Structures are given as C-alpha cells and as structure tokens.
C-alpha cells in the first residue's frame, strides 16, 4: 500500500499520544475509512490477518507473524482473535511501549480473555471530516470556542447545493478524486456488500439481503430521530410480502450487528442535564457512520434531495454530527443531544471531560436562525445553577455565507469553516 501521498488525519495526534503510554494501539472503525493506511503511516512493518495464508502461518508459528520491525501493524486482527492475548503477553514480557498497531473493521465474535487495559489503548476512527478532506478551512476552531475565543468573520463557500454534494459524496478517503456520480456509486456498493455479506460476518448469522436492505432504508429514513424499534418494524413490515413481517427481536439483532461493524453510530442523550429538575428523553439517536450511506440506502440522488429540504436537513445534521464527533474526540469530548419530555430539543451538546460544554443547533437556512438562537439561550437558562455557563452557543449551518457572532452572543458558523 502506497502511503507516500498520505493525507493527514485528526486521529494521528491521538495515536502518537497513545503510543507514548501504551504497548499497542487498537484502531477501530468501518471498512474503507482509512484505518490500514493510517496504521501503515505510524508503523515500520505490517501483516494482514484477513489473508488465509497469513492465518495459517500464525497457527504454525505465531512468532513469525508477531515479530518484525517495530512498530508493527496487525491488520484485521479480529480474524484471529487469540492474537490479542499473545500481543498483550508480548507487551508484558518486553515492557516496551509503541510495539503494535491493531486495526479492525468488526468486533470479534469471540472476545479476548483479557481487555488489554493498561497495555492496549483504543481509538475510534470515522470517515473523513470536511476539514480532513480539504472541504473546510478550519478557520473556526472548536478548541478555540471552548477556550472562549470569539470567531472572527470569515467568508464561506457553502450553500444548499454544495451541502447536498458533500452529503452524497461522503468522507471515504478513496473517493476524493472521483466525480460525484462515481463517489455515490461507491456508497451504493457499500450498501450492497452490507446486505449480502458484511452484516452476516459481524456475528455469523445468515440474513436475507432483502430484509437487510429494508432495515438500512428504514434507518436512513429515521436518521437523527429517536425512532423506536417498533417504528422500524412497522416501516419494514409495510414493504414486505411476508405477512409475518419481522420481529422487534430480529431488528435489534440487525442493529447490534451494524454496530459491531461500526456502520451504525448512536448519539446518546445528554445525561448531565439529569441533574436538573427537567425530565429528558434518553433514547439514542442513530446515524450511519457516514451520511452517504443513508443516501445510498434510500436510493436517493442529489437531484431528489434538492427538492426535499426536510430529508436534506436531517442528512446535513448527520454530516455535522460526524464532524463534531471527530473534532471533539481530540479534546476528550463527546457529542450528545438534548430532548425533554415536552420535545424541547437541541441538536448537539459537546461535553469535555473537564466539565466544559457547548450547545449547537444545526440549521440549513438563515430563516431558522432566530428560533435556533432562542432555543440555545433557553437551554443555557435551564442549566443556570445546575452546570457552569456553556463555553459557547453555536448555530452550525450551510447557507449563511460567513461566520459571525450575533448580538445575543450566539455564534453562526458554516460547516465549511469549522475545524478541530
């Protein structure tokens, strides 16, 4: 694999930091998001465990696979799960740091006997953010916002049509030099592979590809919404010839399998707000790991989305959450959502481990900004006396044309200006 043209990833710094304190680093994430290339960038030798000959060699002489110039990449380690414990023992025996990088596009069906705590550090990888793909200038830094810095006015080239293009193209590293039609075809092929083989590889359960497609389509139609399992079941049953439909238990197994191969990502409810007297909803919101998969699962196209602003808005929100998830991870933060029993909601809450937090509303158009700003201020007032004041309130958008700070203190930031 040629890494001479390696495009830097935000996760690089995290890997370097973990290497300094751990014997190995495990990089997890969906197929084709760039794990192997990033692993190669940080190592001096490699071996791929999804090659049958390599697995056979490992069974005959494990040291021939484990030994090499360090750091050493063990790619797709989950295909030989017991290698985890051998690596852990090797780390204990040598006492060295930075020996291995392991990559995996699925959770192993047989869990290792030891978690690897203290020896193997875990990092999660997603598809490329707009900053990593070169579609965002990063002029507005999330880190700077948490430090209380006010963003300076900057021009944005993002608009409704371009936002749709970025949603449909996706953040797969291998598609950046493709035209839009070819890039979307890649996501459609990804959905085909999920339906016919990849989801079954997650847990060894053979599934009907037509039902897998219906599950994926229903998830795409309900992206960024707290859809109950019963809602997904009813949606699928309406499109099945089989009168028996599909059980809620079966649907849950589909969702679990999709999470095991890192295709489905859950945005948890903001539990810090449970310290207030307001009751909140706690059902997670579901996202595809990349919004282009939702587009492909619905058989949508840029032309169709142009005429469907409601669906486009949901997909744009999912795109924003993807980028926020990556940017906040290097700050030791997580992305949540807020929704109370009266359906008052905020699209994203980022909370750092040190307790700092910021609130974000995602909006496509400027006509929605006043309502979004009012919601953000309302949340700040609700949390007054419960939590410290938020580091920032932000409207993350597509069509404002520039970044700015309103008179009420709410920042307006187009997504193509946001960075880590």
mmCIF file of C-alpha atoms in Angstrom:
data_model
loop_
_atom_site.group_PDB
_atom_site.id
_atom_site.type_symbol
_atom_site.label_atom_id
_atom_site.label_comp_id
_atom_site.label_asym_id
_atom_site.label_seq_id
_atom_site.Cartn_x
_atom_site.Cartn_y
_atom_site.Cartn_z
ATOM 1 C CA UNK A 1 0.000 0.000 0.000
ATOM 2 C CA UNK A 2 1.430 3.366 -1.067
ATOM 3 C CA UNK A 3 1.450 5.886 1.799
ATOM 4 C CA UNK A 4 3.628 8.478 0.082
ATOM 5 C CA UNK A 5 0.513 10.569 -0.574
ATOM 6 C CA UNK A 6 -0.930 10.041 2.899
ATOM 7 C CA UNK A 7 -3.465 12.700 3.817
ATOM 8 C CA UNK A 8 -3.176 13.600 7.492
ATOM 9 C CA UNK A 9 -5.993 12.558 9.781
ATOM 10 C CA UNK A 10 -7.072 14.190 13.017
ATOM 11 C CA UNK A 11 -6.622 10.858 14.769
ATOM 12 C CA UNK A 12 -2.856 10.925 14.031
ATOM 13 C CA UNK A 13 -2.072 13.033 17.084
ATOM 14 C CA UNK A 14 -4.151 10.768 19.318
ATOM 15 C CA UNK A 15 -2.320 7.679 18.046
ATOM 16 C CA UNK A 16 1.059 9.294 18.743
ATOM 17 C CA UNK A 17 -0.023 10.224 22.276
ATOM 18 C CA UNK A 18 -1.344 6.729 22.996
ATOM 19 C CA UNK A 19 1.822 5.143 21.571
ATOM 20 C CA UNK A 20 3.853 7.060 24.131
ATOM 21 C CA UNK A 21 1.979 5.447 27.017
ATOM 22 C CA UNK A 22 0.758 2.055 25.731
ATOM 23 C CA UNK A 23 2.295 -1.070 24.289
ATOM 24 C CA UNK A 24 -0.215 -1.120 21.442
ATOM 25 C CA UNK A 25 -2.989 0.936 19.913
ATOM 26 C CA UNK A 26 -6.199 -0.549 18.529
ATOM 27 C CA UNK A 27 -7.834 1.464 15.717
ATOM 28 C CA UNK A 28 -11.454 0.507 15.123
ATOM 29 C CA UNK A 29 -13.866 1.801 12.519
ATOM 30 C CA UNK A 30 -15.876 0.836 9.444
ATOM 31 C CA UNK A 31 -14.355 -0.780 6.385
ATOM 32 C CA UNK A 32 -12.651 1.612 3.991
ATOM 33 C CA UNK A 33 -12.431 4.588 6.360
ATOM 34 C CA UNK A 34 -8.611 4.581 6.198
ATOM 35 C CA UNK A 35 -7.576 2.503 9.224
ATOM 36 C CA UNK A 36 -4.987 0.404 7.397
ATOM 37 C CA UNK A 37 -3.391 3.379 5.654
ATOM 38 C CA UNK A 38 -3.194 5.309 8.916
ATOM 39 C CA UNK A 39 -1.788 2.234 10.646
ATOM 40 C CA UNK A 40 0.898 1.893 7.980
ATOM 41 C CA UNK A 41 1.766 5.568 8.336
ATOM 42 C CA UNK A 42 2.594 5.028 12.009
ATOM 43 C CA UNK A 43 4.414 1.664 11.694
ATOM 44 C CA UNK A 44 7.536 0.184 10.086
ATOM 45 C CA UNK A 45 6.263 -3.299 9.182
ATOM 46 C CA UNK A 46 2.877 -4.939 8.702
ATOM 47 C CA UNK A 47 0.948 -8.171 8.336
ATOM 48 C CA UNK A 48 -2.644 -8.671 7.206
ATOM 49 C CA UNK A 49 -4.667 -11.254 9.110
ATOM 50 C CA UNK A 50 -7.531 -11.461 6.616
ATOM 51 C CA UNK A 51 -5.186 -13.329 4.227
ATOM 52 C CA UNK A 52 -5.710 -17.111 4.654
ATOM 53 C CA UNK A 53 -2.000 -17.895 4.194
ATOM 54 C CA UNK A 54 -1.099 -15.462 6.976
ATOM 55 C CA UNK A 55 -3.625 -17.014 9.334
ATOM 56 C CA UNK A 56 -2.223 -20.472 8.564
ATOM 57 C CA UNK A 57 1.326 -19.246 9.225
ATOM 58 C CA UNK A 58 0.149 -17.787 12.525
ATOM 59 C CA UNK A 59 -1.278 -21.170 13.573
ATOM 60 C CA UNK A 60 2.017 -22.905 12.736
ATOM 61 C CA UNK A 61 4.482 -20.307 14.009
ATOM 62 C CA UNK A 62 2.901 -17.304 15.797
ATOM 63 C CA UNK A 63 6.234 -15.554 16.319
ATOM 64 C CA UNK A 64 6.779 -15.257 12.553
ATOM 65 C CA UNK A 65 3.646 -13.115 12.387
ATOM 66 C CA UNK A 66 4.210 -11.154 15.585
ATOM 67 C CA UNK A 67 7.900 -10.453 15.023
ATOM 68 C CA UNK A 68 9.118 -7.739 12.704
ATOM 69 C CA UNK A 69 10.426 -4.215 12.695
ATOM 70 C CA UNK A 70 8.567 -2.237 15.336
ATOM 71 C CA UNK A 71 6.129 -0.599 15.462
ATOM 72 C CA UNK A 72 4.313 -3.394 13.615
ATOM 73 C CA UNK A 73 0.827 -3.245 12.099
ATOM 74 C CA UNK A 74 -1.503 -6.209 12.647
ATOM 75 C CA UNK A 75 -4.275 -5.502 10.140
ATOM 76 C CA UNK A 76 -7.773 -7.005 10.605
ATOM 77 C CA UNK A 77 -6.709 -8.694 13.823
ATOM 78 C CA UNK A 78 -10.260 -9.819 14.636
ATOM 79 C CA UNK A 79 -9.972 -12.614 12.051
ATOM 80 C CA UNK A 80 -7.618 -14.317 14.532
ATOM 81 C CA UNK A 81 -8.978 -13.194 17.918
ATOM 82 C CA UNK A 82 -6.446 -15.048 20.084
ATOM 83 C CA UNK A 83 -3.664 -12.849 18.684
ATOM 84 C CA UNK A 84 -4.917 -10.179 21.109
ATOM 85 C CA UNK A 85 -3.790 -12.166 24.153
ATOM 86 C CA UNK A 86 -0.454 -13.047 22.539
ATOM 87 C CA UNK A 87 0.207 -9.361 21.884
ATOM 88 C CA UNK A 88 -0.786 -8.477 25.430
ATOM 89 C CA UNK A 89 1.671 -11.062 26.777
ATOM 90 C CA UNK A 90 4.395 -9.810 24.441
ATOM 91 C CA UNK A 91 3.897 -6.289 25.824
ATOM 92 C CA UNK A 92 4.088 -7.602 29.396
ATOM 93 C CA UNK A 93 7.247 -9.604 28.631
ATOM 94 C CA UNK A 94 9.135 -6.755 26.964
ATOM 95 C CA UNK A 95 7.776 -3.833 28.970
ATOM 96 C CA UNK A 96 8.039 -1.745 25.798
ATOM 97 C CA UNK A 97 5.673 0.917 24.509
ATOM 98 C CA UNK A 98 4.621 1.525 20.943
ATOM 99 C CA UNK A 99 5.090 -2.064 19.725
ATOM 100 C CA UNK A 100 1.926 -2.663 17.703
ATOM 101 C CA UNK A 101 -0.988 -1.082 15.964
ATOM 102 C CA UNK A 102 -4.019 -3.308 15.520
ATOM 103 C CA UNK A 103 -6.819 -2.404 13.139
ATOM 104 C CA UNK A 104 -10.261 -3.949 12.946
ATOM 105 C CA UNK A 105 -13.454 -3.316 10.985
ATOM 106 C CA UNK A 106 -15.530 -5.572 13.239
ATOM 107 C CA UNK A 107 -15.796 -6.524 16.869
ATOM 108 C CA UNK A 108 -14.553 -10.124 17.178
ATOM 109 C CA UNK A 109 -17.240 -12.746 17.698
ATOM 110 C CA UNK A 110 -15.041 -14.335 20.382
ATOM 111 C CA UNK A 111 -13.961 -11.772 22.945
ATOM 112 C CA UNK A 112 -10.345 -11.895 24.191
ATOM 113 C CA UNK A 113 -9.802 -13.331 27.650
ATOM 114 C CA UNK A 114 -8.325 -10.008 28.816
ATOM 115 C CA UNK A 115 -9.471 -6.477 27.985
ATOM 116 C CA UNK A 116 -5.922 -5.265 27.422
ATOM 117 C CA UNK A 117 -6.351 -2.464 29.941
ATOM 118 C CA UNK A 118 -3.037 -0.747 30.572
ATOM 119 C CA UNK A 119 -1.420 -2.380 27.547
ATOM 120 C CA UNK A 120 -3.651 -1.754 24.516
ATOM 121 C CA UNK A 121 -5.251 1.657 24.027
ATOM 122 C CA UNK A 122 -8.338 2.024 21.840
ATOM 123 C CA UNK A 123 -9.136 4.794 19.370
ATOM 124 C CA UNK A 124 -12.201 5.102 17.148
ATOM 125 C CA UNK A 125 -11.932 6.181 13.509
ATOM 126 C CA UNK A 126 -14.669 7.589 11.296
ATOM 127 C CA UNK A 127 -14.739 8.700 7.698
ATOM 128 C CA UNK A 128 -13.016 11.945 6.775
ATOM 129 C CA UNK A 129 -14.384 15.200 8.128
ATOM 130 C CA UNK A 130 -14.670 18.192 5.809
ATOM 131 C CA UNK A 131 -11.502 19.574 7.385
ATOM 132 C CA UNK A 132 -9.581 16.373 6.609
ATOM 133 C CA UNK A 133 -10.874 16.165 3.035
ATOM 134 C CA UNK A 134 -9.961 19.801 2.380
ATOM 135 C CA UNK A 135 -13.585 20.986 2.133
ATOM 136 C CA UNK A 136 -13.356 23.068 5.328
ATOM 137 C CA UNK A 137 -10.784 25.755 6.024
ATOM 138 C CA UNK A 138 -10.904 25.114 9.767
ATOM 139 C CA UNK A 139 -10.889 28.894 10.307
ATOM 140 C CA UNK A 140 -13.230 28.444 13.292
ATOM 141 C CA UNK A 141 -11.598 26.087 15.776
ATOM 142 C CA UNK A 142 -13.712 24.030 18.163
ATOM 143 C CA UNK A 143 -10.839 24.124 20.636
ATOM 144 C CA UNK A 144 -10.760 27.922 20.434
ATOM 145 C CA UNK A 145 -14.510 28.098 21.037
ATOM 146 C CA UNK A 146 -14.088 26.056 24.206
ATOM 147 C CA UNK A 147 -11.346 28.463 25.246
ATOM 148 C CA UNK A 148 -13.814 31.322 24.988
ATOM 149 C CA UNK A 149 -12.437 32.838 21.793
ATOM 150 C CA UNK A 150 -14.938 34.598 19.559
ATOM 151 C CA UNK A 151 -14.648 33.582 15.883
ATOM 152 C CA UNK A 152 -13.638 36.336 13.512
ATOM 153 C CA UNK A 153 -15.851 36.913 10.465
ATOM 154 C CA UNK A 154 -14.795 34.597 7.640
ATOM 155 C CA UNK A 155 -16.340 34.009 4.193
ATOM 156 C CA UNK A 156 -17.963 30.658 3.427
ATOM 157 C CA UNK A 157 -18.477 28.993 0.033
ATOM 158 C CA UNK A 158 -21.026 26.513 1.360
ATOM 159 C CA UNK A 159 -24.587 26.630 0.031
ATOM 160 C CA UNK A 160 -27.585 24.309 -0.248
ATOM 161 C CA UNK A 161 -26.414 22.627 -3.454
ATOM 162 C CA UNK A 162 -22.833 22.140 -2.231
ATOM 163 C CA UNK A 163 -24.049 20.762 1.102
ATOM 164 C CA UNK A 164 -26.061 18.135 -0.787
ATOM 165 C CA UNK A 165 -23.000 17.251 -2.863
ATOM 166 C CA UNK A 166 -20.874 16.750 0.281
ATOM 167 C CA UNK A 167 -23.575 14.636 1.913
ATOM 168 C CA UNK A 168 -23.858 12.366 -1.134
ATOM 169 C CA UNK A 169 -20.115 12.134 -1.752
ATOM 170 C CA UNK A 170 -19.244 11.133 1.780
ATOM 171 C CA UNK A 171 -15.912 11.123 3.552
ATOM 172 C CA UNK A 172 -14.390 7.882 2.257
ATOM 173 C CA UNK A 173 -10.671 8.529 1.622
ATOM 174 C CA UNK A 174 -10.678 6.589 -1.640
ATOM 175 C CA UNK A 175 -13.331 8.736 -3.364
ATOM 176 C CA UNK A 176 -11.852 12.219 -3.068
ATOM 177 C CA UNK A 177 -10.541 12.167 -6.633
ATOM 178 C CA UNK A 178 -13.771 10.732 -8.103
ATOM 179 C CA UNK A 179 -16.610 12.673 -9.676
ATOM 180 C CA UNK A 180 -19.873 12.905 -7.747
ATOM 181 C CA UNK A 181 -21.662 10.062 -9.573
ATOM 182 C CA UNK A 182 -18.752 7.669 -9.097
ATOM 183 C CA UNK A 183 -18.443 8.602 -5.421
ATOM 184 C CA UNK A 184 -22.128 7.874 -4.786
ATOM 185 C CA UNK A 185 -21.752 4.569 -6.637
ATOM 186 C CA UNK A 186 -19.128 3.574 -4.069
ATOM 187 C CA UNK A 187 -21.625 4.082 -1.232
ATOM 188 C CA UNK A 188 -24.217 2.054 -3.114
ATOM 189 C CA UNK A 189 -21.690 -0.757 -3.479
ATOM 190 C CA UNK A 190 -21.023 -0.468 0.266
ATOM 191 C CA UNK A 191 -24.744 -0.955 0.970
ATOM 192 C CA UNK A 192 -24.789 -3.959 -1.381
ATOM 193 C CA UNK A 193 -21.887 -5.519 0.496
ATOM 194 C CA UNK A 194 -23.613 -4.883 3.825
ATOM 195 C CA UNK A 195 -26.789 -6.575 2.636
ATOM 196 C CA UNK A 196 -25.147 -9.620 1.103
ATOM 197 C CA UNK A 197 -22.219 -10.412 3.377
ATOM 198 C CA UNK A 198 -20.766 -7.844 5.762
ATOM 199 C CA UNK A 199 -23.607 -7.782 8.274
ATOM 200 C CA UNK A 200 -23.549 -11.581 8.485
ATOM 201 C CA UNK A 201 -19.800 -11.550 9.077
ATOM 202 C CA UNK A 202 -20.417 -9.448 12.180
ATOM 203 C CA UNK A 203 -21.946 -12.322 14.142
ATOM 204 C CA UNK A 204 -22.055 -15.341 11.822
ATOM 205 C CA UNK A 205 -25.828 -15.117 11.344
ATOM 206 C CA UNK A 206 -27.063 -15.515 7.763
ATOM 207 C CA UNK A 207 -29.669 -12.902 6.888
ATOM 208 C CA UNK A 208 -31.989 -12.261 3.977
ATOM 209 C CA UNK A 209 -30.367 -9.452 1.923
ATOM 210 C CA UNK A 210 -33.772 -8.004 1.047
ATOM 211 C CA UNK A 211 -34.627 -7.621 4.740
ATOM 212 C CA UNK A 212 -31.219 -6.116 5.460
ATOM 213 C CA UNK A 213 -31.897 -3.520 2.769
ATOM 214 C CA UNK A 214 -35.252 -2.680 4.316
ATOM 215 C CA UNK A 215 -33.643 -2.244 7.735
ATOM 216 C CA UNK A 216 -30.979 0.022 6.244
ATOM 217 C CA UNK A 217 -33.606 2.003 4.353
ATOM 218 C CA UNK A 218 -35.704 2.484 7.477
ATOM 219 C CA UNK A 219 -32.655 3.617 9.454
ATOM 220 C CA UNK A 220 -31.864 6.101 6.692
ATOM 221 C CA UNK A 221 -35.419 7.456 6.724
ATOM 222 C CA UNK A 222 -35.267 7.953 10.502
ATOM 223 C CA UNK A 223 -31.683 9.226 10.758
ATOM 224 C CA UNK A 224 -31.116 11.702 13.625
ATOM 225 C CA UNK A 225 -34.542 10.866 15.100
ATOM 226 C CA UNK A 226 -35.226 8.738 18.212
ATOM 227 C CA UNK A 227 -37.094 6.024 16.277
ATOM 228 C CA UNK A 228 -38.346 3.148 18.395
ATOM 229 C CA UNK A 229 -37.736 -0.445 17.344
ATOM 230 C CA UNK A 230 -41.490 -0.770 16.832
ATOM 231 C CA UNK A 231 -41.413 2.159 14.393
ATOM 232 C CA UNK A 232 -38.668 0.497 12.359
ATOM 233 C CA UNK A 233 -40.577 -2.811 12.460
ATOM 234 C CA UNK A 234 -43.763 -1.214 11.161
ATOM 235 C CA UNK A 235 -41.837 0.608 8.434
ATOM 236 C CA UNK A 236 -40.264 -2.667 7.283
ATOM 237 C CA UNK A 237 -43.461 -4.702 7.501
ATOM 238 C CA UNK A 238 -45.268 -2.317 5.151
ATOM 239 C CA UNK A 239 -42.717 -3.187 2.487
ATOM 240 C CA UNK A 240 -42.614 -6.961 2.967
ATOM 241 C CA UNK A 241 -44.620 -9.530 1.062
ATOM 242 C CA UNK A 242 -44.315 -11.858 4.034
ATOM 243 C CA UNK A 243 -47.346 -11.170 6.261
ATOM 244 C CA UNK A 244 -45.390 -12.297 9.303
ATOM 245 C CA UNK A 245 -43.118 -9.303 8.907
ATOM 246 C CA UNK A 246 -40.053 -9.177 11.133
ATOM 247 C CA UNK A 247 -39.925 -9.263 14.916
ATOM 248 C CA UNK A 248 -38.566 -6.495 17.130
ATOM 249 C CA UNK A 249 -36.041 -9.002 18.460
ATOM 250 C CA UNK A 250 -34.758 -9.636 14.941
ATOM 251 C CA UNK A 251 -34.495 -5.912 14.240
ATOM 252 C CA UNK A 252 -32.482 -5.455 17.420
ATOM 253 C CA UNK A 253 -30.093 -8.166 16.207
ATOM 254 C CA UNK A 254 -29.668 -6.271 12.916
ATOM 255 C CA UNK A 255 -28.863 -3.075 14.799
ATOM 256 C CA UNK A 256 -26.392 -4.859 17.079
ATOM 257 C CA UNK A 257 -24.635 -6.395 14.067
ATOM 258 C CA UNK A 258 -24.399 -2.993 12.342
ATOM 259 C CA UNK A 259 -22.823 -1.530 15.459
ATOM 260 C CA UNK A 260 -20.340 -4.421 15.618
ATOM 261 C CA UNK A 261 -19.047 -3.483 12.162
ATOM 262 C CA UNK A 262 -19.092 0.232 13.076
ATOM 263 C CA UNK A 263 -21.660 1.188 10.417
ATOM 264 C CA UNK A 264 -24.258 2.382 12.915
ATOM 265 C CA UNK A 265 -23.358 5.118 15.404
ATOM 266 C CA UNK A 266 -25.528 6.123 18.353
ATOM 267 C CA UNK A 267 -25.695 9.675 19.675
ATOM 268 C CA UNK A 268 -26.537 9.406 23.354
ATOM 269 C CA UNK A 269 -28.771 11.725 25.332
ATOM 270 C CA UNK A 270 -27.067 14.357 27.459
ATOM 271 C CA UNK A 271 -27.238 12.787 30.910
ATOM 272 C CA UNK A 272 -25.567 15.723 32.646
ATOM 273 C CA UNK A 273 -28.885 17.511 32.342
ATOM 274 C CA UNK A 274 -30.467 14.828 34.552
ATOM 275 C CA UNK A 275 -29.118 16.904 37.426
ATOM 276 C CA UNK A 276 -31.773 19.472 36.581
ATOM 277 C CA UNK A 277 -35.438 19.046 37.506
ATOM 278 C CA UNK A 278 -36.437 18.643 33.861
ATOM 279 C CA UNK A 279 -37.171 15.108 32.694
ATOM 280 C CA UNK A 280 -35.355 14.251 29.495
ATOM 281 C CA UNK A 281 -35.685 11.537 26.889
ATOM 282 C CA UNK A 282 -32.790 9.086 26.849
ATOM 283 C CA UNK A 283 -33.305 7.025 23.679
ATOM 284 C CA UNK A 284 -30.197 7.343 21.469
ATOM 285 C CA UNK A 285 -30.323 8.895 18.012
ATOM 286 C CA UNK A 286 -28.985 6.676 15.239
ATOM 287 C CA UNK A 287 -26.647 7.778 12.473
ATOM 288 C CA UNK A 288 -24.856 5.945 9.715
ATOM 289 C CA UNK A 289 -21.116 6.304 10.206
ATOM 290 C CA UNK A 290 -21.165 8.401 7.033
ATOM 291 C CA UNK A 291 -24.249 10.216 5.675
ATOM 292 C CA UNK A 292 -23.544 8.978 2.150
ATOM 293 C CA UNK A 293 -24.630 5.509 3.304
ATOM 294 C CA UNK A 294 -28.027 6.886 4.292
ATOM 295 C CA UNK A 295 -28.333 8.462 0.837
ATOM 296 C CA UNK A 296 -27.435 5.160 -0.815
ATOM 297 C CA UNK A 297 -29.750 3.141 1.425
ATOM 298 C CA UNK A 298 -32.686 5.352 0.376
ATOM 299 C CA UNK A 299 -31.646 5.204 -3.308
ATOM 300 C CA UNK A 300 -31.602 8.995 -3.191
ATOM 301 C CA UNK A 301 -29.723 11.291 -5.560
ATOM 302 C CA UNK A 302 -28.600 14.915 -5.412
ATOM 303 C CA UNK A 303 -31.448 15.828 -7.758
ATOM 304 C CA UNK A 304 -34.037 14.223 -5.463
ATOM 305 C CA UNK A 305 -32.574 15.850 -2.352
ATOM 306 C CA UNK A 306 -32.649 19.277 -3.983
ATOM 307 C CA UNK A 307 -36.449 19.023 -3.974
ATOM 308 C CA UNK A 308 -36.667 17.545 -0.462
ATOM 309 C CA UNK A 309 -35.289 20.069 2.058
ATOM 310 C CA UNK A 310 -36.705 18.161 5.034
ATOM 311 C CA UNK A 311 -34.734 14.998 4.279
ATOM 312 C CA UNK A 312 -31.708 17.062 3.305
ATOM 313 C CA UNK A 313 -31.870 18.830 6.655
ATOM 314 C CA UNK A 314 -31.748 15.535 8.543
ATOM 315 C CA UNK A 315 -28.821 14.320 6.458
ATOM 316 C CA UNK A 316 -26.993 17.619 6.926
ATOM 317 C CA UNK A 317 -27.437 17.274 10.670
ATOM 318 C CA UNK A 318 -25.909 13.799 10.473
ATOM 319 C CA UNK A 319 -22.979 15.211 8.475
ATOM 320 C CA UNK A 320 -22.447 17.863 11.169
ATOM 321 C CA UNK A 321 -22.588 15.301 13.983
ATOM 322 C CA UNK A 322 -19.962 13.201 12.176
ATOM 323 C CA UNK A 323 -17.550 16.132 12.021
ATOM 324 C CA UNK A 324 -18.301 17.296 15.566
ATOM 325 C CA UNK A 325 -17.700 13.767 16.827
ATOM 326 C CA UNK A 326 -14.192 13.705 15.325
ATOM 327 C CA UNK A 327 -13.278 17.282 16.317
ATOM 328 C CA UNK A 328 -14.435 16.798 19.904
ATOM 329 C CA UNK A 329 -12.634 13.465 20.319
ATOM 330 C CA UNK A 330 -9.212 15.157 20.307
ATOM 331 C CA UNK A 331 -10.449 17.432 23.097
ATOM 332 C CA UNK A 332 -11.533 14.450 25.228
ATOM 333 C CA UNK A 333 -15.148 15.299 24.500
ATOM 334 C CA UNK A 334 -18.301 13.563 23.334
ATOM 335 C CA UNK A 335 -21.299 14.658 21.305
ATOM 336 C CA UNK A 336 -24.750 14.242 22.848
ATOM 337 C CA UNK A 337 -28.233 15.566 22.119
ATOM 338 C CA UNK A 338 -30.879 17.092 24.369
ATOM 339 C CA UNK A 339 -34.607 16.433 24.230
ATOM 340 C CA UNK A 340 -37.035 16.759 27.132
ATOM 341 C CA UNK A 341 -40.468 15.295 27.768
ATOM 342 C CA UNK A 342 -42.099 18.285 26.059
ATOM 343 C CA UNK A 343 -39.961 17.753 22.937
ATOM 344 C CA UNK A 344 -37.794 20.805 23.503
ATOM 345 C CA UNK A 345 -34.569 19.774 21.823
ATOM 346 C CA UNK A 346 -31.037 20.829 20.994
ATOM 347 C CA UNK A 347 -29.282 19.028 18.168
ATOM 348 C CA UNK A 348 -25.845 18.638 19.744
ATOM 349 C CA UNK A 349 -24.238 19.100 23.129
ATOM 350 C CA UNK A 350 -20.478 18.678 23.332
ATOM 351 C CA UNK A 351 -19.176 17.958 26.804
ATOM 352 C CA UNK A 352 -15.478 17.676 27.646
ATOM 353 C CA UNK A 353 -14.057 15.526 30.414
ATOM 354 C CA UNK A 354 -13.180 18.636 32.400
ATOM 355 C CA UNK A 355 -16.869 19.631 32.561
ATOM 356 C CA UNK A 356 -16.899 22.373 29.934
ATOM 357 C CA UNK A 357 -19.768 22.194 27.492
ATOM 358 C CA UNK A 358 -21.182 23.875 24.426
ATOM 359 C CA UNK A 359 -24.550 23.697 22.700
ATOM 360 C CA UNK A 360 -25.175 23.567 18.950
ATOM 361 C CA UNK A 361 -28.216 23.859 16.739
ATOM 362 C CA UNK A 362 -27.870 22.642 13.137
ATOM 363 C CA UNK A 363 -29.775 24.678 10.544
ATOM 364 C CA UNK A 364 -29.656 24.808 6.768
ATOM 365 C CA UNK A 365 -31.008 28.312 6.227
ATOM 366 C CA UNK A 366 -30.806 31.782 7.756
ATOM 367 C CA UNK A 367 -34.589 31.975 8.178
ATOM 368 C CA UNK A 368 -34.213 29.417 11.007
ATOM 369 C CA UNK A 369 -31.528 31.274 12.960
ATOM 370 C CA UNK A 370 -33.718 33.334 15.301
ATOM 371 C CA UNK A 371 -35.596 30.259 16.510
ATOM 372 C CA UNK A 372 -32.352 28.306 16.885
ATOM 373 C CA UNK A 373 -30.710 31.092 18.889
ATOM 374 C CA UNK A 374 -33.747 31.363 21.158
ATOM 375 C CA UNK A 375 -33.585 27.611 21.839
ATOM 376 C CA UNK A 376 -29.891 27.773 22.717
ATOM 377 C CA UNK A 377 -30.424 30.660 25.114
ATOM 378 C CA UNK A 378 -33.376 28.826 26.646
ATOM 379 C CA UNK A 379 -31.166 25.796 27.330
ATOM 380 C CA UNK A 380 -28.488 28.000 28.902
ATOM 381 C CA UNK A 381 -31.114 29.461 31.234
ATOM 382 C CA UNK A 382 -32.377 25.985 32.158
ATOM 383 C CA UNK A 383 -28.886 24.869 33.116
ATOM 384 C CA UNK A 384 -28.165 28.036 35.132
ATOM 385 C CA UNK A 385 -27.322 26.975 38.676
ATOM 386 C CA UNK A 386 -27.060 23.332 37.606
ATOM 387 C CA UNK A 387 -23.956 23.487 35.438
ATOM 388 C CA UNK A 388 -21.284 26.092 34.704
ATOM 389 C CA UNK A 389 -22.140 28.510 31.920
ATOM 390 C CA UNK A 390 -21.617 26.992 28.442
ATOM 391 C CA UNK A 391 -18.327 27.781 26.726
ATOM 392 C CA UNK A 392 -20.292 28.715 23.599
ATOM 393 C CA UNK A 393 -23.661 28.602 21.870
ATOM 394 C CA UNK A 394 -23.431 27.946 18.130
ATOM 395 C CA UNK A 395 -25.622 27.627 15.059
ATOM 396 C CA UNK A 396 -23.849 25.278 12.637
ATOM 397 C CA UNK A 397 -25.206 25.992 9.186
ATOM 398 C CA UNK A 398 -24.929 25.666 5.414
ATOM 399 C CA UNK A 399 -26.121 28.883 3.817
ATOM 400 C CA UNK A 400 -25.138 31.958 5.843
ATOM 401 C CA UNK A 401 -22.207 32.945 3.609
ATOM 402 C CA UNK A 402 -19.943 33.913 6.513
ATOM 403 C CA UNK A 403 -19.194 33.300 10.185
ATOM 404 C CA UNK A 404 -20.389 35.840 12.719
ATOM 405 C CA UNK A 405 -21.459 36.389 16.303
ATOM 406 C CA UNK A 406 -24.981 37.690 16.886
ATOM 407 C CA UNK A 407 -25.810 40.446 19.342
ATOM 408 C CA UNK A 408 -27.163 37.769 21.726
ATOM 409 C CA UNK A 409 -23.758 36.054 21.769
ATOM 410 C CA UNK A 410 -24.711 33.062 19.629
ATOM 411 C CA UNK A 411 -22.054 32.181 17.054
ATOM 412 C CA UNK A 412 -23.043 31.463 13.432
ATOM 413 C CA UNK A 413 -20.592 29.056 11.825
ATOM 414 C CA UNK A 414 -20.898 27.490 8.357
ATOM 415 C CA UNK A 415 -19.729 23.850 8.411
ATOM 416 C CA UNK A 416 -17.041 24.543 5.791
ATOM 417 C CA UNK A 417 -15.285 26.869 8.271
ATOM 418 C CA UNK A 418 -15.311 24.550 11.291
ATOM 419 C CA UNK A 419 -12.263 22.565 12.339
ATOM 420 C CA UNK A 420 -10.667 20.959 15.386
#
